[in-house]
Every structure is written in structure tokens, then in C-alpha cells.
mmCIF file of C-alpha atoms in Angstrom:
data_model
loop_
_atom_site.group_PDB
_atom_site.id
_atom_site.type_symbol
_atom_site.label_atom_id
_atom_site.label_comp_id
_atom_site.label_asym_id
_atom_site.label_seq_id
_atom_site.Cartn_x
_atom_site.Cartn_y
_atom_site.Cartn_z
ATOM 1 C CA MET A 1 -14.032 12.457 -34.061
ATOM 2 C CA THR A 2 -16.409 15.110 -32.836
ATOM 3 C CA TYR A 3 -18.763 17.675 -34.321
ATOM 4 C CA SER A 4 -17.377 20.990 -35.513
ATOM 5 C CA LYS A 5 -18.359 24.619 -35.113
ATOM 6 C CA LYS A 6 -20.124 24.334 -38.511
ATOM 7 C CA CYS A 7 -22.463 21.751 -36.992
ATOM 8 C CA VAL A 8 -23.160 23.904 -33.935
ATOM 9 C CA ASN A 9 -23.777 26.979 -36.083
ATOM 10 C CA LEU A 10 -26.140 25.096 -38.399
ATOM 11 C CA ILE A 11 -28.178 23.846 -35.443
ATOM 12 C CA LYS A 12 -28.286 27.288 -33.846
ATOM 13 C CA GLU A 13 -29.350 28.879 -37.128
ATOM 14 C CA PHE A 14 -32.299 26.542 -37.609
ATOM 15 C CA GLU A 15 -33.342 26.089 -33.987
ATOM 16 C CA GLY A 16 -32.981 29.688 -32.849
ATOM 17 C CA ILE A 17 -32.611 30.499 -29.159
ATOM 18 C CA TYR A 18 -35.519 30.566 -26.739
ATOM 19 C CA LEU A 19 -34.814 31.216 -23.080
ATOM 20 C CA LYS A 20 -38.420 30.417 -22.161
ATOM 21 C CA SER A 21 -40.017 27.109 -23.129
ATOM 22 C CA TYR A 22 -42.505 27.036 -26.003
ATOM 23 C CA LEU A 23 -44.361 24.493 -28.123
ATOM 24 C CA CYS A 24 -42.462 23.589 -31.294
ATOM 25 C CA PRO A 25 -44.358 22.881 -34.555
ATOM 26 C CA ALA A 26 -44.529 19.205 -33.551
ATOM 27 C CA GLY A 27 -46.281 20.205 -30.302
ATOM 28 C CA ARG A 28 -43.431 19.423 -27.867
ATOM 29 C CA ALA A 29 -42.269 21.712 -25.083
ATOM 30 C CA THR A 30 -38.881 23.029 -26.214
ATOM 31 C CA ILE A 31 -36.240 25.348 -24.762
ATOM 32 C CA GLY A 32 -32.834 26.823 -25.569
ATOM 33 C CA TYR A 33 -31.632 25.672 -28.990
ATOM 34 C CA GLY A 34 -34.421 23.169 -29.546
ATOM 35 C CA SER A 35 -33.935 20.976 -26.478
ATOM 36 C CA THR A 36 -36.895 18.856 -25.420
ATOM 37 C CA TRP A 37 -35.148 16.980 -22.586
ATOM 38 C CA TRP A 38 -32.977 17.958 -19.620
ATOM 39 C CA PRO A 39 -29.729 16.098 -18.836
ATOM 40 C CA ASP A 40 -31.547 14.226 -16.047
ATOM 41 C CA ASN A 41 -33.905 12.725 -18.692
ATOM 42 C CA LYS A 42 -36.890 14.802 -17.608
ATOM 43 C CA PRO A 43 -38.884 16.407 -20.423
ATOM 44 C CA VAL A 44 -38.901 20.158 -20.868
ATOM 45 C CA GLU A 45 -42.199 21.614 -19.672
ATOM 46 C CA LEU A 46 -44.005 24.837 -20.520
ATOM 47 C CA GLY A 47 -43.223 27.619 -18.056
ATOM 48 C CA GLN A 48 -39.536 26.720 -17.681
ATOM 49 C CA SER A 49 -36.671 29.062 -18.537
ATOM 50 C CA VAL A 50 -32.893 28.994 -18.970
ATOM 51 C CA THR A 51 -30.026 31.451 -19.147
ATOM 52 C CA LEU A 52 -28.048 31.778 -22.363
ATOM 53 C CA GLN A 53 -25.161 29.886 -20.721
ATOM 54 C CA LYS A 54 -27.491 27.060 -19.646
ATOM 55 C CA ALA A 55 -28.841 26.835 -23.217
ATOM 56 C CA GLU A 56 -25.251 26.582 -24.534
ATOM 57 C CA ASP A 57 -24.422 23.908 -21.944
ATOM 58 C CA LEU A 58 -27.568 21.964 -22.802
ATOM 59 C CA LEU A 59 -26.757 22.034 -26.523
ATOM 60 C CA LYS A 60 -23.199 20.818 -25.882
ATOM 61 C CA PHE A 61 -24.493 18.053 -23.582
ATOM 62 C CA GLU A 62 -26.929 16.823 -26.232
ATOM 63 C CA LEU A 63 -24.414 16.963 -29.083
ATOM 64 C CA ASP A 64 -21.798 15.107 -27.032
ATOM 65 C CA ARG A 65 -24.411 12.470 -26.199
ATOM 66 C CA ILE A 66 -25.357 12.069 -29.877
ATOM 67 C CA VAL A 67 -21.739 11.595 -30.932
ATOM 68 C CA SER A 68 -21.108 9.102 -28.117
ATOM 69 C CA ARG A 69 -24.087 7.018 -29.277
ATOM 70 C CA LEU A 70 -23.283 6.955 -32.981
ATOM 71 C CA PRO A 71 -22.549 3.462 -34.255
ATOM 72 C CA VAL A 72 -18.774 3.062 -34.497
ATOM 73 C CA SER A 73 -19.022 0.944 -37.631
ATOM 74 C CA VAL A 74 -19.407 4.061 -39.812
ATOM 75 C CA ILE A 75 -16.390 6.234 -40.690
ATOM 76 C CA TYR A 76 -17.515 9.779 -41.454
ATOM 77 C CA THR A 77 -15.754 12.762 -42.979
ATOM 78 C CA GLN A 78 -16.120 15.875 -40.825
ATOM 79 C CA GLY A 79 -18.889 17.216 -43.060
ATOM 80 C CA GLN A 80 -20.753 13.912 -42.981
ATOM 81 C CA LEU A 81 -20.516 13.706 -39.204
ATOM 82 C CA ASP A 82 -21.687 17.291 -38.761
ATOM 83 C CA ALA A 83 -24.666 16.760 -41.064
ATOM 84 C CA VAL A 84 -25.665 13.522 -39.344
ATOM 85 C CA VAL A 85 -25.356 15.066 -35.868
ATOM 86 C CA SER A 86 -27.542 18.003 -36.939
ATOM 87 C CA PHE A 87 -30.062 15.594 -38.449
ATOM 88 C CA ILE A 88 -30.169 13.449 -35.290
ATOM 89 C CA TYR A 89 -30.483 16.541 -33.111
ATOM 90 C CA ASN A 90 -33.596 17.404 -35.088
ATOM 91 C CA VAL A 91 -35.267 13.991 -35.526
ATOM 92 C CA GLY A 92 -33.808 11.883 -32.695
ATOM 93 C CA MET A 93 -31.425 8.945 -32.590
ATOM 94 C CA ALA A 94 -34.148 6.269 -32.793
ATOM 95 C CA ASN A 95 -35.583 7.802 -35.967
ATOM 96 C CA TYR A 96 -32.103 7.978 -37.490
ATOM 97 C CA ILE A 97 -31.134 4.391 -36.620
ATOM 98 C CA ASN A 98 -34.425 3.109 -38.071
ATOM 99 C CA SER A 99 -34.205 5.198 -41.252
ATOM 100 C CA THR A 100 -33.240 4.285 -44.770
ATOM 101 C CA LEU A 101 -30.832 7.231 -44.546
ATOM 102 C CA TYR A 102 -28.869 5.399 -41.839
ATOM 103 C CA LYS A 103 -28.961 2.107 -43.737
ATOM 104 C CA LYS A 104 -27.508 3.810 -46.807
ATOM 105 C CA ILE A 105 -24.862 5.697 -44.838
ATOM 106 C CA LYS A 106 -23.909 2.492 -43.022
ATOM 107 C CA GLY A 107 -23.575 0.691 -46.357
ATOM 108 C CA ASN A 108 -21.602 3.415 -48.148
ATOM 109 C CA THR A 109 -21.170 6.970 -46.858
ATOM 110 C CA ASN A 110 -20.713 8.099 -50.465
ATOM 111 C CA ASP A 111 -23.903 6.519 -51.828
ATOM 112 C CA PRO A 112 -25.224 9.076 -54.343
ATOM 113 C CA THR A 113 -28.827 8.520 -53.172
ATOM 114 C CA ILE A 114 -28.120 9.803 -49.639
ATOM 115 C CA PRO A 115 -29.207 13.404 -50.385
ATOM 116 C CA ALA A 116 -32.626 12.110 -51.449
ATOM 117 C CA GLU A 117 -32.938 10.330 -48.101
ATOM 118 C CA PHE A 118 -32.261 13.561 -46.188
ATOM 119 C CA ARG A 119 -34.989 15.234 -48.260
ATOM 120 C CA LYS A 120 -37.601 12.726 -47.069
ATOM 121 C CA TRP A 121 -37.441 14.285 -43.576
ATOM 122 C CA THR A 122 -39.220 17.604 -44.177
ATOM 123 C CA LYS A 123 -42.590 16.945 -42.567
ATOM 124 C CA ALA A 124 -44.000 17.430 -39.090
ATOM 125 C CA ARG A 125 -47.351 16.587 -37.605
ATOM 126 C CA SER A 126 -49.630 19.585 -37.171
ATOM 127 C CA SER A 127 -53.261 19.244 -36.120
ATOM 128 C CA GLY A 128 -53.055 15.521 -36.794
ATOM 129 C CA LYS A 129 -51.746 15.911 -40.347
ATOM 130 C CA LEU A 130 -48.236 15.616 -41.775
ATOM 131 C CA ILE A 131 -47.268 18.854 -43.472
ATOM 132 C CA VAL A 132 -44.074 19.958 -45.214
ATOM 133 C CA LEU A 133 -42.320 22.671 -43.226
ATOM 134 C CA LYS A 134 -40.273 25.167 -45.227
ATOM 135 C CA GLY A 135 -37.785 25.408 -42.372
ATOM 136 C CA LEU A 136 -37.180 21.661 -42.521
ATOM 137 C CA VAL A 137 -36.743 21.813 -46.287
ATOM 138 C CA ARG A 138 -34.080 24.523 -45.842
ATOM 139 C CA ARG A 139 -32.447 22.608 -42.974
ATOM 140 C CA ARG A 140 -32.217 19.363 -44.951
ATOM 141 C CA GLU A 141 -30.628 21.231 -47.880
ATOM 142 C CA ALA A 142 -28.070 22.791 -45.509
ATOM 143 C CA GLU A 143 -27.343 19.346 -44.026
ATOM 144 C CA ILE A 144 -26.914 17.873 -47.515
ATOM 145 C CA LYS A 145 -24.483 20.642 -48.439
ATOM 146 C CA LEU A 146 -22.522 19.961 -45.233
ATOM 147 C CA TYR A 147 -22.650 16.192 -45.795
ATOM 148 C CA LEU A 148 -21.203 16.527 -49.297
ATOM 149 C CA HIS A 149 -18.479 18.966 -48.155
ATOM 150 C CA ASN A 150 -15.399 16.885 -47.337
ATOM 151 C CA ASP A 151 -13.103 19.465 -45.735
ATOM 152 C CA GLN A 152 -11.678 18.512 -42.356
ATOM 153 C CA ASP A 153 -12.138 21.979 -40.823
#
């Protein structure tokens, strides 16, 4: 199973496209559709740039890598997979694997408390303080909607 166009579109909508690197709200150098690392495992640095095609390639590389690293013990619907891939793209695989969200999904992908776990991930560090970001609130709600949508398209 792999991510769908809905997943890609959701990520693009919330990340936006930046052909020149910039500092994201969490203070990390970011480029393209929210990439912070290059395929060679070097971090993105300020002053770097990409073409639109390179940004597309980088997004596909990262999404393929996320899917290849997902634990195989969990069987997802397409919507669940897309939501989880978007979530991991935003917060990172280590944060996902160590989260209560993952523990609940691993236990039962239809656990009714899963949406509440997505909603816990709406904060980012800014000037040393954790603050709720409206964009993350909207993103989590979009991921929840996708997660709960069971179509196979």
C-alpha cells in the first residue's frame, strides 16, 4: 500500500512551496514542500534553493521513505495511511513511533480516541515556549477527516 494523491495534496496545501530555504516556525531551515533534509541525509541550510521539479522529487523521496519505514504490523485503510503519512511528514517518524497516537493505532486502527491523539500535536516551540499554531490545528483536523474516511481512492 502506498500514499494517495489526497495525501500529497494535503501536505502541499499545508506546507506550501518554497524554492528558497527559510526558517519554519520551529526554527529549522526548510525548503520545497517542508523538507528539512536532503536525500543524502544532510540538513537543509539557509541560502539553498531548488527548482519546482526538485521540490516534487524531494517530496516523493520523503513520502516513499516514510511508507517504507512504517511498521508492517498495522493494516491501514487508504485514508488512515494517508493521514498517518501526512502526520509523520510533519512531526517525524521518531515522534510518531513514540507517541500515544501510534500506540492506539497499533492496538486498534478504529479506536474512537484516535482523533483526540491527533489533536494533541498542534504546538511548536517559538522563542523557547510551546505555542498552539492555527495552521497545525487546521492540519490535524484535515488529517483526522482523512483518517476517518475509508474510501480506497
